[in-house]
């Protein structure tokens, strides 16, 4: 029998916010077992999640942007100032909508955060 991971543990392993994991479960992107009002995720689903994140095929939850300490960019995205965001972050093209803006900001700043982390 494979090990079951709690959704909070999965969030830490993958590096996403707990709310994002809960949203994925609700949307049916991943399958989870509900035991005593908590969600548990199998090893196979964990591997699927890691692949989704590695491919950049997930959109971060708004809370994740705030958690990374980037309320400035969050405001710019919310106000539709996509050109400013693209210029500040050195993006090749400005995002087309708010959701794409959040995603691009998250990806760029997350890469910078891990790049600066000592190993």
Coordinates of C-alpha atoms in Angstrom, one line a residue:
X1 CA 0.0 0.0 0.0
X2 CA 1.3 3.4 -0.9
X3 CA 1.8 6.1 1.7
X4 CA -0.8 8.9 2.0
X5 CA 0.4 12.5 2.4
X6 CA -1.6 15.2 4.2
X7 CA -2.4 18.2 2.0
X8 CA -0.3 20.5 4.2
X9 CA 2.7 18.1 3.8
X10 CA 2.1 18.0 0.0
X11 CA 2.0 21.8 -0.1
X12 CA 5.4 22.0 1.7
X13 CA 6.9 19.3 -0.5
X14 CA 5.9 20.9 -3.7
X15 CA 6.3 24.5 -2.6
X16 CA 2.7 25.8 -3.1
X17 CA 0.2 27.2 -0.7
X18 CA -2.2 24.9 1.1
X19 CA -5.2 26.8 -0.4
X20 CA -3.9 25.9 -3.9
X21 CA -3.9 22.2 -3.0
X22 CA -7.4 22.4 -1.6
X23 CA -8.6 24.2 -4.8
X24 CA -7.0 21.5 -7.0
X25 CA -8.8 18.8 -5.0
X26 CA -12.2 20.7 -5.3
X27 CA -11.7 21.2 -9.0
X28 CA -10.8 17.5 -9.5
X29 CA -7.3 18.2 -10.8
X30 CA -6.0 15.7 -8.2
X31 CA -7.7 12.9 -6.3
X32 CA -7.7 12.8 -2.6
X33 CA -9.1 10.6 0.1
X34 CA -11.1 12.4 2.8
X35 CA -10.4 10.9 6.3
X36 CA -11.9 12.7 9.3
X37 CA -12.4 16.0 7.4
X38 CA -8.8 16.1 6.2
X39 CA -7.6 15.3 2.7
X40 CA -4.9 12.8 2.0
X41 CA -3.0 12.4 -1.3
X42 CA -1.4 9.2 -2.6
X43 CA 2.2 8.9 -3.9
X44 CA 0.9 8.7 -7.5
X45 CA -1.1 11.9 -7.1
X46 CA 1.9 13.5 -5.5
X47 CA 4.1 12.6 -8.5
X48 CA 1.4 14.0 -10.8
X49 CA 1.4 17.3 -8.9
X50 CA 5.2 17.5 -9.0
X51 CA 5.0 17.1 -12.8
X52 CA 2.3 19.8 -13.1
X53 CA 4.4 22.3 -11.1
X54 CA 7.6 21.4 -13.0
X55 CA 5.9 22.0 -16.3
X56 CA 4.5 25.3 -15.1
X57 CA 0.9 24.1 -15.7
X58 CA -0.6 25.5 -12.6
X59 CA -1.7 29.0 -11.7
X60 CA -0.7 30.2 -8.3
X61 CA -3.4 31.2 -5.8
X62 CA -3.5 34.9 -5.1
X63 CA -2.4 34.2 -1.5
X64 CA 0.8 32.7 -2.7
X65 CA 1.8 36.0 -4.3
X66 CA 1.3 37.8 -1.1
X67 CA 3.2 35.1 0.8
X68 CA 6.2 35.6 -1.4
X69 CA 6.2 39.3 -0.4
X70 CA 5.2 40.8 -3.7
X71 CA 2.1 43.0 -2.9
X72 CA 3.5 45.6 -5.3
X73 CA 3.2 43.3 -8.3
X74 CA -0.1 42.0 -7.1
X75 CA -1.5 45.5 -7.2
X76 CA -0.1 46.1 -10.6
X77 CA -1.6 42.9 -11.9
X78 CA -5.0 43.7 -10.3
X79 CA -5.0 47.2 -11.8
X80 CA -4.2 45.9 -15.3
X81 CA -0.8 47.5 -15.5
X82 CA 0.7 44.6 -17.5
X83 CA 3.3 46.7 -19.4
X84 CA 4.8 47.9 -16.1
X85 CA 5.0 44.4 -14.7
X86 CA 6.7 43.1 -17.9
X87 CA 9.2 46.0 -17.9
X88 CA 10.0 45.6 -14.2
X89 CA 10.5 41.8 -14.4
X90 CA 12.2 41.8 -17.8
X91 CA 9.5 39.7 -19.5
X92 CA 9.6 39.3 -23.3
X93 CA 5.9 40.2 -23.6
X94 CA 3.3 41.7 -21.3
X95 CA 0.7 39.3 -19.9
X96 CA -2.7 39.3 -21.6
X97 CA -4.9 39.2 -18.4
X98 CA -4.8 39.3 -14.7
X99 CA -4.5 35.6 -14.2
X100 CA -1.6 35.3 -16.6
X101 CA 0.0 38.3 -14.9
X102 CA -0.2 36.6 -11.5
X103 CA 1.3 33.4 -13.0
X104 CA 4.2 35.2 -14.7
X105 CA 5.1 37.3 -11.6
X106 CA 5.0 34.1 -9.5
X107 CA 7.2 32.2 -11.8
X108 CA 9.8 34.9 -12.2
X109 CA 10.0 35.8 -8.5
X110 CA 10.0 32.1 -7.4
X111 CA 12.9 31.4 -9.8
X112 CA 14.8 34.4 -8.3
X113 CA 14.0 33.3 -4.8
X114 CA 15.5 29.8 -5.4
X115 CA 18.4 31.1 -7.4
X116 CA 19.5 33.2 -4.4
X117 CA 19.0 30.4 -1.9
X118 CA 22.4 28.9 -0.7
X119 CA 22.6 25.1 -1.3

